[in-house]
XYZ file of C-alpha atoms in Angstrom:
710
model
C 34.910 31.026 158.097
C 31.259 29.978 158.000
C 29.112 31.820 160.473
C 25.455 31.785 161.416
C 23.153 34.761 161.636
C 20.908 32.486 163.675
C 21.017 28.910 164.909
C 19.312 27.372 161.872
C 20.771 29.228 158.891
C 23.863 28.502 156.835
C 25.385 30.520 154.030
C 27.098 28.939 151.052
C 28.497 30.200 147.763
C 27.618 26.927 146.055
C 30.761 26.861 143.891
C 31.864 23.580 142.327
C 35.554 24.269 142.893
C 35.610 23.154 146.514
C 35.940 26.756 147.703
C 34.925 27.556 151.233
C 31.572 29.179 152.058
C 31.485 32.487 153.855
C 32.492 32.345 156.955
C 65.094 18.030 150.304
C 65.891 15.155 152.284
C 69.551 15.641 153.415
C 72.166 13.739 151.442
C 73.487 10.558 153.024
C 76.760 11.209 151.248
C 77.834 14.003 153.545
C 81.590 13.924 153.870
C 81.388 14.708 157.580
C 81.890 11.839 159.970
C 78.291 10.662 160.450
C 77.022 8.598 163.332
C 73.520 7.440 164.182
C 72.690 8.143 167.808
C 72.673 4.784 169.619
C 69.881 3.361 171.698
C 69.960 4.220 175.378
C 70.105 0.492 176.136
C 73.511 -1.257 175.752
C 74.357 -1.896 172.129
C 74.492 -5.639 172.759
C 70.835 -5.836 173.732
C 68.552 -6.549 170.805
C 64.984 -5.450 170.223
C 62.451 -8.116 171.126
C 61.152 -10.164 168.233
C 58.362 -8.424 166.355
C 54.921 -9.809 167.065
C 52.683 -7.077 165.640
C 51.778 -6.032 162.114
C 53.105 -2.479 162.601
C 56.327 -1.066 164.031
C 56.344 2.388 165.604
C 59.731 4.025 166.203
C 60.160 7.018 168.513
C 63.393 9.027 168.678
C 63.527 11.111 171.847
C 66.667 12.888 170.607
C 65.059 14.262 167.416
C 63.234 17.354 168.657
C 60.326 18.916 166.770
C 59.726 21.882 169.067
C 58.204 22.858 172.391
C 54.488 22.692 173.173
C 53.249 26.269 173.707
C 50.572 27.228 176.263
C 48.433 28.279 173.281
C 49.016 25.050 171.340
C 45.438 23.722 171.414
C 42.789 26.305 170.631
C 39.144 26.782 169.694
C 37.111 29.432 167.932
C 34.253 31.209 169.683
C 31.636 33.470 168.117
C 29.364 36.286 169.226
C 26.386 34.672 167.482
C 26.729 31.653 169.835
C 24.380 32.044 172.807
C 26.151 29.181 174.611
C 29.724 30.424 174.192
C 30.010 31.521 177.811
C 28.139 28.694 179.511
C 30.071 27.714 182.663
C 30.142 24.123 181.400
C 32.002 25.250 178.278
C 34.876 26.710 180.300
C 35.148 23.431 182.238
C 35.232 21.427 179.005
C 37.946 23.690 177.556
C 40.042 23.244 180.675
C 39.549 19.477 180.773
C 40.731 19.128 177.159
C 43.802 21.322 177.657
C 42.534 24.059 175.335
C 44.778 27.055 175.957
C 43.689 29.565 173.286
C 40.247 31.000 172.483
C 39.728 33.045 169.317
C 37.119 35.836 169.287
C 34.759 37.307 168.029
C 34.229 34.619 165.390
C 35.581 34.142 161.874
C 33.998 36.367 159.270
C 31.966 38.191 161.917
C 35.240 39.761 162.985
C 35.172 42.101 159.995
C 31.787 43.536 160.952
C 32.097 43.426 164.751
C 32.470 46.529 166.940
C 33.742 45.600 170.369
C 32.757 48.764 172.220
C 28.991 48.162 171.880
C 29.022 44.422 171.003
C 27.344 44.915 167.620
C 27.822 43.403 164.168
C 25.677 45.374 161.690
C 24.209 42.931 159.214
C 24.652 39.949 161.538
C 23.213 38.470 164.699
C 24.879 38.954 168.091
C 23.600 36.750 170.918
C 23.033 38.222 174.374
C 25.849 37.790 176.864
C 28.640 37.511 174.278
C 30.362 40.864 174.788
C 34.121 41.107 175.229
C 34.102 41.157 179.039
C 31.836 38.104 179.152
C 34.196 36.321 176.773
C 37.173 37.212 178.942
C 35.351 35.670 181.899
C 35.330 32.360 180.002
C 38.982 32.842 179.054
C 39.972 33.263 182.678
C 37.749 30.432 183.929
C 39.302 28.024 181.415
C 42.891 29.168 182.012
C 43.296 30.021 178.340
C 44.675 33.010 176.436
C 42.622 35.117 174.009
C 43.382 35.476 170.311
C 41.517 38.590 169.219
C 40.625 39.639 165.682
C 40.638 43.375 165.064
C 37.910 44.542 162.674
C 39.612 45.284 159.367
C 36.530 45.117 157.138
C 34.526 47.966 158.662
C 36.785 49.143 161.477
C 39.758 51.438 161.822
C 43.217 51.374 163.325
C 41.970 53.740 166.021
C 39.101 51.415 166.951
C 41.587 48.556 167.272
C 43.952 50.672 169.376
C 41.056 51.614 171.661
C 40.305 47.917 172.099
C 43.913 47.258 173.107
C 43.735 50.123 175.603
C 40.502 48.831 177.128
C 41.719 45.219 177.250
C 45.237 45.705 178.550
C 45.341 49.113 180.237
C 41.844 49.648 181.607
C 41.018 46.024 182.417
C 44.496 44.496 182.679
C 43.529 41.394 180.699
C 46.975 41.011 179.145
C 45.619 40.063 175.708
C 48.729 39.201 173.732
C 47.683 38.024 170.248
C 45.818 40.285 167.808
C 45.021 39.414 164.192
C 44.207 42.114 161.653
C 41.047 40.917 159.925
C 39.908 37.412 159.093
C 39.859 35.959 155.540
C 40.136 39.362 153.954
C 42.314 37.991 151.132
C 39.215 36.552 149.392
C 37.628 39.846 148.456
C 39.683 40.495 145.353
C 39.527 36.906 144.139
C 36.270 35.254 145.164
C 34.050 38.203 144.372
C 31.493 39.974 146.525
C 30.065 38.455 149.681
C 33.139 36.667 150.940
C 34.241 38.922 153.759
C 32.772 42.231 154.861
C 35.152 44.904 153.561
C 34.172 48.543 153.192
C 37.527 49.600 151.707
C 37.221 50.815 148.123
C 40.668 49.316 147.496
C 40.599 45.574 148.172
C 44.094 44.778 146.934
C 46.788 43.092 149.022
C 48.745 46.375 148.768
C 45.932 48.167 150.605
C 45.721 45.442 153.244
C 49.466 45.735 153.810
C 49.230 49.511 154.240
C 46.429 49.087 156.761
C 48.291 46.361 158.689
C 51.204 48.740 159.159
C 48.813 51.452 160.371
C 46.988 49.075 162.727
C 50.258 47.718 164.131
C 51.637 51.196 164.759
C 48.479 52.413 166.501
C 47.951 49.282 168.585
C 51.578 48.931 169.701
C 51.656 52.602 170.664
C 49.165 51.610 173.359
C 50.854 48.343 174.376
C 54.226 47.560 172.787
C 54.166 44.002 174.184
C 51.263 42.747 172.060
C 51.832 40.569 169.010
C 50.272 41.513 165.686
C 49.275 38.936 163.083
C 48.590 39.306 159.349
C 46.426 36.874 157.404
C 47.904 34.775 154.597
C 46.450 32.231 152.212
C 47.540 28.648 152.885
C 50.075 27.565 150.213
C 48.665 24.956 147.855
C 45.069 25.947 148.639
C 42.861 28.300 146.651
C 43.391 31.247 146.257
C 47.136 30.805 146.831
C 49.069 32.156 143.861
C 46.050 33.833 142.292
C 46.416 37.433 141.148
C 43.194 39.425 140.897
C 42.725 41.970 138.149
C 44.667 45.138 138.918
C 46.782 43.556 141.674
C 50.563 43.801 141.476
C 51.088 40.239 142.707
C 49.521 37.417 144.662
C 48.379 37.951 148.244
C 51.158 36.290 150.231
C 54.132 37.761 148.388
C 52.613 41.240 148.230
C 51.638 41.390 151.898
C 54.830 39.882 153.307
C 57.068 42.061 151.145
C 55.473 45.072 152.827
C 54.836 44.012 156.445
C 57.251 41.179 157.311
C 59.187 43.455 159.693
C 56.056 44.986 161.264
C 54.233 41.818 162.358
C 54.875 39.116 164.948
C 52.973 36.199 163.415
C 51.073 35.125 160.329
C 47.662 33.466 160.417
C 46.538 30.713 158.020
C 43.395 28.581 157.794
C 43.273 24.967 156.645
C 40.230 23.112 155.331
C 41.287 20.236 153.036
C 37.654 19.943 151.854
C 37.636 16.192 151.356
C 34.595 13.993 150.916
C 35.129 11.542 153.751
C 37.083 10.541 156.843
C 39.781 8.471 155.125
C 40.446 11.241 152.600
C 40.634 13.820 155.378
C 43.227 11.788 157.260
C 45.211 11.254 154.071
C 45.120 14.999 153.361
C 47.089 15.659 156.556
C 50.164 14.319 154.749
C 50.173 17.534 152.703
C 50.229 19.742 155.769
C 53.970 19.629 156.635
C 54.921 20.803 153.139
C 52.334 23.555 153.163
C 53.503 24.861 156.531
C 57.124 24.587 155.427
C 56.251 26.852 152.496
C 54.686 29.378 154.904
C 57.965 29.407 156.831
C 59.943 29.731 153.585
C 57.904 32.808 152.660
C 58.458 34.372 156.077
C 62.190 33.600 155.857
C 62.338 35.168 152.395
C 60.821 38.479 153.425
C 61.594 38.800 157.143
C 65.255 37.842 156.870
C 66.962 38.192 160.238
C 63.561 38.919 161.845
C 62.121 35.603 160.690
C 62.847 33.714 163.909
C 60.514 35.975 165.888
C 57.616 35.682 163.402
C 55.373 32.794 164.430
C 52.785 30.799 162.516
C 49.229 30.451 163.812
C 46.659 28.132 162.233
C 43.633 29.960 163.543
C 40.986 27.837 161.805
C 41.005 24.143 160.963
C 38.363 21.524 160.209
C 38.147 18.725 157.670
C 35.737 20.653 155.453
C 34.231 24.089 155.212
C 30.578 23.077 155.144
C 28.217 20.294 154.067
C 30.249 17.319 155.277
C 30.291 14.806 158.147
C 31.677 16.592 161.187
C 30.522 15.132 164.490
C 31.357 11.440 163.964
C 34.489 9.471 164.766
C 36.526 10.109 161.563
C 36.535 13.847 162.242
C 37.710 13.208 165.799
C 40.705 11.327 164.427
C 41.253 14.114 161.905
C 41.280 16.701 164.704
C 43.993 14.795 166.587
C 46.079 14.091 163.483
C 45.832 17.526 161.882
C 46.374 19.533 165.060
C 49.346 17.461 166.261
C 50.919 17.567 162.790
C 50.543 21.348 162.655
C 52.207 21.756 166.052
C 55.092 19.480 165.038
C 55.650 21.680 161.990
C 56.150 25.025 163.691
C 52.642 26.270 164.540
C 52.298 27.864 167.995
C 48.502 27.617 168.090
C 46.015 25.555 166.091
C 42.386 26.526 166.678
C 39.439 24.269 165.849
C 36.490 25.733 163.950
C 34.532 25.959 166.110
C 33.050 25.507 169.604
C 29.332 25.514 168.681
C 27.878 25.795 165.209
C 24.564 24.013 164.548
C 23.078 20.982 162.841
C 23.470 20.603 159.089
C 22.944 17.616 156.816
C 22.150 14.474 158.813
C 24.049 11.335 157.773
C 25.106 8.010 159.243
C 28.838 7.316 159.553
C 30.034 3.969 160.881
C 26.661 3.303 162.470
C 26.496 6.633 164.328
C 24.513 9.752 163.514
C 26.533 12.640 162.152
C 24.764 15.944 162.644
C 26.760 17.871 160.030
C 27.784 20.333 162.753
C 31.212 22.000 162.595
C 31.212 22.614 166.339
C 33.055 20.457 168.848
C 30.090 20.762 171.244
C 26.381 20.375 170.565
C 24.203 23.478 170.538
C 21.031 21.402 170.691
C 19.742 22.434 167.258
C 17.708 20.291 164.857
C 17.832 19.583 161.124
C 15.394 17.612 159.004
C 13.475 16.543 162.065
C 16.584 15.155 163.777
C 17.830 16.939 166.887
C 21.293 16.996 168.390
C 21.929 15.727 171.919
C 21.775 18.089 174.884
C 23.603 21.413 174.657
C 27.380 21.140 175.265
C 27.485 17.381 174.690
C 30.983 16.744 173.269
C 31.210 15.600 169.661
C 34.041 13.476 168.224
C 36.393 16.420 167.465
C 36.317 17.385 171.137
C 37.500 13.892 172.058
C 40.284 14.130 169.471
C 41.471 17.385 171.037
C 40.994 15.944 174.519
C 43.405 13.159 173.546
C 46.026 15.731 172.539
C 45.560 17.397 175.915
C 46.378 14.049 177.517
C 49.447 13.624 175.295
C 51.293 16.755 176.417
C 51.444 19.838 178.594
C 52.921 23.258 177.804
C 56.711 23.096 177.919
C 56.961 19.465 176.826
C 59.167 18.603 173.835
C 57.657 17.100 170.705
C 59.926 14.409 169.242
C 60.053 12.418 166.021
C 58.105 9.228 165.518
C 57.165 7.091 162.547
C 55.287 3.930 161.665
C 55.597 1.108 159.153
C 51.874 1.105 158.303
C 49.847 3.549 156.219
C 46.878 2.884 158.524
C 48.661 3.731 161.783
C 50.149 7.114 162.618
C 52.024 8.251 165.716
C 53.098 11.357 167.602
C 55.359 11.558 170.651
C 56.253 13.964 173.423
C 59.159 13.951 175.886
C 57.621 15.399 179.015
C 59.251 17.912 181.328
C 59.569 15.252 184.061
C 61.371 12.814 181.720
C 58.359 10.632 180.902
C 57.630 9.762 177.276
C 54.078 9.881 175.893
C 53.159 8.330 172.551
C 49.910 8.844 170.653
C 48.864 6.000 168.344
C 46.087 6.508 165.787
C 44.460 3.574 164.020
C 43.026 5.203 160.921
C 41.362 2.044 159.639
C 37.590 1.860 160.069
C 37.502 -1.939 160.290
C 40.965 -3.401 160.972
C 42.577 -3.883 164.369
C 46.337 -3.292 164.407
C 48.949 -4.616 166.817
C 51.924 -2.309 167.253
C 55.509 -3.070 168.273
C 57.127 0.008 169.840
C 60.832 0.811 169.462
C 62.676 3.690 171.135
C 65.814 5.655 170.326
C 67.276 7.940 172.978
C 64.885 6.570 175.604
C 64.740 3.420 177.721
C 61.501 2.700 179.554
C 61.464 1.276 183.055
C 59.788 -2.052 183.791
C 56.463 -0.593 184.961
C 53.387 -0.915 182.786
C 52.605 2.343 180.955
C 49.594 4.452 181.699
C 47.099 3.951 178.859
C 44.400 6.448 177.853
C 42.127 5.511 174.992
C 39.256 6.745 172.865
C 37.860 3.824 170.882
C 34.406 2.799 169.637
C 32.258 2.201 172.690
C 34.269 4.555 174.921
C 32.435 7.528 176.390
C 35.230 9.984 175.721
C 38.819 9.448 176.802
C 39.016 6.529 179.267
C 41.736 4.986 181.426
C 42.755 1.682 179.836
C 45.924 1.012 181.839
C 46.776 -2.680 181.700
C 45.845 -3.104 178.030
C 49.355 -2.389 176.668
C 53.037 -2.718 177.535
C 55.921 -0.383 176.762
C 56.741 -2.597 173.788
C 53.347 -3.537 172.387
C 49.796 -2.223 172.032
C 46.673 -3.391 170.246
C 44.679 -0.645 168.550
C 40.952 -0.928 167.894
C 39.668 0.391 164.543
C 39.226 4.161 164.407
C 40.858 4.678 167.803
C 43.266 6.979 169.607
C 45.600 5.595 172.293
C 48.105 7.448 174.493
C 50.848 5.493 176.280
C 52.913 7.252 178.977
C 56.003 5.570 180.405
C 58.745 6.444 182.879
C 62.437 6.354 181.911
C 64.678 3.675 183.354
C 66.751 5.175 186.155
C 70.088 6.565 184.984
C 69.185 6.620 181.275
C 68.214 9.173 178.686
C 68.054 12.938 178.988
C 66.558 12.693 182.475
C 69.953 11.391 183.654
C 71.899 14.281 182.115
C 73.352 16.921 184.411
C 73.162 19.591 181.705
C 70.200 21.555 180.428
C 68.842 21.904 176.921
C 70.782 24.147 174.513
C 68.994 27.294 173.355
C 67.455 27.682 169.921
C 70.111 27.366 167.210
C 70.370 29.831 164.343
C 72.488 30.126 161.242
C 75.133 32.838 161.222
C 76.197 32.037 157.659
C 75.064 29.605 154.980
C 77.066 28.865 151.848
C 76.802 26.462 148.954
C 78.637 23.679 150.795
C 78.666 24.665 154.464
C 76.708 26.335 157.243
C 77.758 27.920 160.527
C 75.387 27.621 163.488
C 75.372 29.170 166.940
C 73.139 28.707 169.993
C 72.735 29.887 173.601
C 74.651 27.754 176.103
C 72.998 25.000 178.117
C 72.981 25.097 181.895
C 75.475 22.883 183.733
C 78.982 21.648 183.007
C 78.919 20.767 179.299
C 81.589 18.477 177.891
C 80.628 19.253 174.296
C 77.722 20.119 172.028
C 76.659 17.831 169.201
C 74.631 18.764 166.115
C 72.409 16.005 164.755
C 70.455 15.996 161.520
C 66.993 14.451 161.419
C 66.585 11.638 158.887
C 63.061 10.476 159.557
C 63.203 8.796 162.953
C 66.989 8.403 162.732
C 69.553 11.121 163.314
C 73.142 11.485 162.180
C 75.951 13.488 163.710
C 76.978 16.438 161.539
C 79.418 18.153 163.885
C 80.444 18.839 167.466
C 81.998 21.697 169.394
C 83.200 22.556 172.884
C 81.808 26.062 172.319
C 78.419 27.371 171.255
C 78.989 27.452 167.503
C 80.075 25.048 164.793
C 80.662 25.018 161.054
C 79.175 22.079 159.168
C 81.250 21.398 156.028
C 80.710 19.383 152.839
C 76.969 19.928 152.497
C 75.430 19.474 149.029
C 74.467 22.692 147.240
C 70.792 23.591 147.457
C 70.092 20.931 150.106
C 67.656 21.237 153.004
C 68.615 20.162 156.543
C 66.761 20.005 159.863
C 69.044 19.801 162.895
C 68.967 19.765 166.696
C 71.737 20.693 169.113
C 72.248 18.435 172.140
C 74.631 18.951 175.064
C 76.677 16.049 176.416
C 77.713 16.090 180.083
C 80.994 14.856 181.552
C 79.495 11.392 182.157
C 78.453 11.055 178.517
C 74.716 11.648 178.925
C 72.944 13.656 176.232
C 70.506 16.434 177.071
C 67.104 16.988 175.559
C 67.268 18.218 171.950
C 67.063 21.920 171.236
C 64.193 23.218 169.166
C 64.811 22.311 165.523
C 66.479 24.529 162.957
C 65.848 24.074 159.243
C 68.097 25.682 156.652
C 68.868 25.276 152.949
C 72.337 25.671 151.499
C 72.810 28.121 148.659
C 74.155 27.421 145.169
C 77.729 28.177 143.992
C 78.480 31.847 143.327
C 81.312 30.834 140.983
C 79.302 28.401 138.871
C 79.620 28.560 135.089
C 75.841 28.685 134.662
C 72.860 30.485 136.163
C 69.176 29.587 136.349
C 66.235 31.834 137.127
C 63.011 30.049 138.118
C 59.820 32.087 138.475
C 56.212 31.064 139.072
C 54.309 33.557 136.935
C 50.782 32.533 137.921
C 48.970 30.021 140.093
C 45.502 28.893 141.089
C 45.920 26.788 144.227
C 46.471 23.390 142.614
C 48.224 24.471 139.412
C 50.777 26.988 138.192
C 52.823 28.338 135.298
C 56.617 28.605 135.581
C 59.174 30.485 133.478
C 62.834 29.372 133.505
C 65.848 31.235 132.103
C 69.194 29.460 131.653
C 72.522 31.255 131.007
C 76.056 30.049 130.331
C 78.494 32.364 132.117
C 81.511 30.105 131.642
C 84.233 30.482 129.006
C 83.213 27.551 126.778
C 80.406 27.374 124.226
C 77.559 24.921 124.963
C 75.895 23.272 121.964
C 73.075 21.122 123.284
C 72.045 21.179 126.915
C 70.243 19.173 129.562
C 68.895 20.708 132.758
C 67.798 18.607 135.729
C 66.206 19.459 139.060
C 64.130 17.872 141.811
C 60.767 18.993 143.105
C 60.868 19.780 146.840
C 57.349 18.312 147.242
C 56.051 14.930 146.081
C 52.806 16.587 144.942
C 54.440 18.699 142.197
C 54.484 17.684 138.530
C 54.727 19.024 134.962
C 51.673 18.908 132.691
C 52.881 20.593 129.478
C 55.808 22.718 128.295
C 57.136 24.974 125.536
C 60.588 25.841 124.115
C 62.021 22.652 125.648
C 61.126 19.024 126.286
C 60.272 18.646 129.977
C 59.683 15.192 131.439
C 59.334 13.971 134.995
C 59.848 10.758 136.899
C 58.686 11.009 140.491
C 60.207 14.178 141.931
C 63.027 14.280 139.325
C 62.596 16.581 136.306
C 64.636 16.298 133.080
C 64.726 19.148 130.542
C 66.376 19.078 127.096
C 66.729 21.941 124.647
C 64.266 22.601 121.853
C 65.066 22.739 118.165
C 65.981 26.406 118.119
C 67.655 27.009 121.479
C 70.381 24.388 121.751
C 73.299 26.834 121.803
C 74.400 28.771 124.853
C 77.138 31.270 124.054
C 80.002 31.676 126.575
C 80.321 34.500 129.086
C 76.587 35.180 129.189
C 76.438 35.925 125.475
C 72.836 34.766 125.335
C 70.181 33.049 127.438
C 67.515 30.513 126.672
C 64.146 30.330 128.284
C 61.355 27.800 128.475
C 58.175 27.384 130.441
C 55.692 24.823 131.606
C 52.312 24.336 133.193
C 52.504 22.360 136.420
C 50.184 20.816 138.970
C 50.578 20.718 142.737
C 48.772 18.617 145.312
C 49.673 20.708 148.347
C 52.464 23.272 148.558
C 54.347 24.496 145.493
C 57.854 25.475 146.682
C 60.442 26.412 144.078
C 63.281 23.955 143.352
C 66.513 24.874 145.122
C 69.208 23.463 142.802
C 69.534 23.047 139.028
C 72.220 21.083 137.180
C 73.197 22.005 133.601
C 75.114 19.295 131.746
C 76.370 17.995 135.092
C 77.261 21.389 136.616
C 75.332 22.796 139.587
C 74.232 26.299 138.544
C 73.857 29.428 140.603
C 70.155 29.973 141.231
C 69.108 33.599 140.895
C 65.809 35.269 141.766
């Protein structure tokens, strides 16, 4: 990521492509007996009449995962003379920031920890590793350390582990190998310092294995991370000259069993606040594709390989950063990432420096990517005093108020495109809901509805960051458990207690352990999970359908087979335990799986993406008839997994699309498919993708679901 060699200098490549400067919904026709989990309140009681313009629904039984101690993070950098100010540690702690990344983006690939130097760059006094660890300890956070890949060695990294965890006993757990090293073969020179003659993903993979072996020989408990490109963002899918494949597939094919997490960066690079907030809608699909890639290559090891988003900001340079829209973006992007399987999301960065000065919504934006002021000036305009919080800090501070480590994230949704929501079931049974009004000029009144939770009669605690507020303020008394009024461009957190004897807080059983698939077929899946504490009457498996859930199966043991699932369909499920009195526990962490396609089908389809460039791709499809009957004239249909995928042009067949549905008919010279695999036909197309580009999971030939082959 962008770094400074001094407080007033910024590097940029100046490209016009938006590149960064240096530095399947589940089928409702399931044949299983399906049941929507009822409200905790008696079925006869109706929701109060709607009075607001927006309805927010929270389902406390649809779990999205557990908040990790490292969930909220920030980047630090050795060129930042204020990184270890005592006030900074206090601000981290106050905001709930639990992870600090060091030594700073692209500087990591020129930094030598033993003497605190970065040849070719500027290192501020008092930023050495031990000084950094003093800030880590004072803030109660954990370090995320970046081993120097660009100009370092596996031995240097292993020595760092020894010093950190053996000599000093710091217990540093997370270690990345390099920063954005993937750019060197694609962007050209000057992206990331890399002294290796071979800059291919194959070489990076070989080095990752060597680093992991050397570092874990010192401390086997550490976790090693490899860097990936974010799917749907340049240079995802690009293959540099001489490379055997794109970065992600090449690296994961080699190291998926040697690493413990993957690291991605996300900068949507939009031109304004509203566009940045809208871009967050792409994030779940992009992170789902990261998980799909890990699943593909790690196999049975996939569950232990985490995802870290170690850099995030709305842009990568030259935009509005310190004003209110970017504070809302910080809250929306970071909470969305956590809800979609990320164990840490780390803001870029703590301090950076003034850039282009603009006015946004009547307030000065200093063009500074930091969450705290460093007191620098630009164009005769100076920032406020050093360590004054900017808007992104307040967005993160709001997330710190929403949850604590160990709380359960749960599903929520809204009826308005201008209001978004996130919810957390706390360890003590309370429910916290974050409401974001993304409109710059319209007040919204929200009606709140709950599934799996009944609030008591007390007024909720209200914490708010709205125009005119000096950071997060206590606004208790301005909302009820059923209604809240949201100022334009505001963040509001409501926290309410459960009604006595209701919800998961009344259950006498614990939460089931993380479910996993033991087998997945074309029309069924078998799951198992660790038992819940307490006397369990039965376990129930619920599928998430937005903010609703439906019962897929139940068992008195710790496994179940779910039958009658559509081929090639994607499902996200939670396991809940029911006690003898009928109360349901908290939901387990979610499990997402996709059914396969029929092994005995009379047709096969191979779908391959042959090239890509971040927001576009070329695909090659081969269709075969392996049944006994001749086919003269064929139609192939499939659905895109992501709403941002489309077809631009095609050859050897007529390919048309309507929404996410794609319809393909044979060309003039390839209408016949001989029986028993006598011949195959192929066609191709150029596609576009706004966000992730996952491959379709199921293809239907003349009404028959085919077996999909790789």
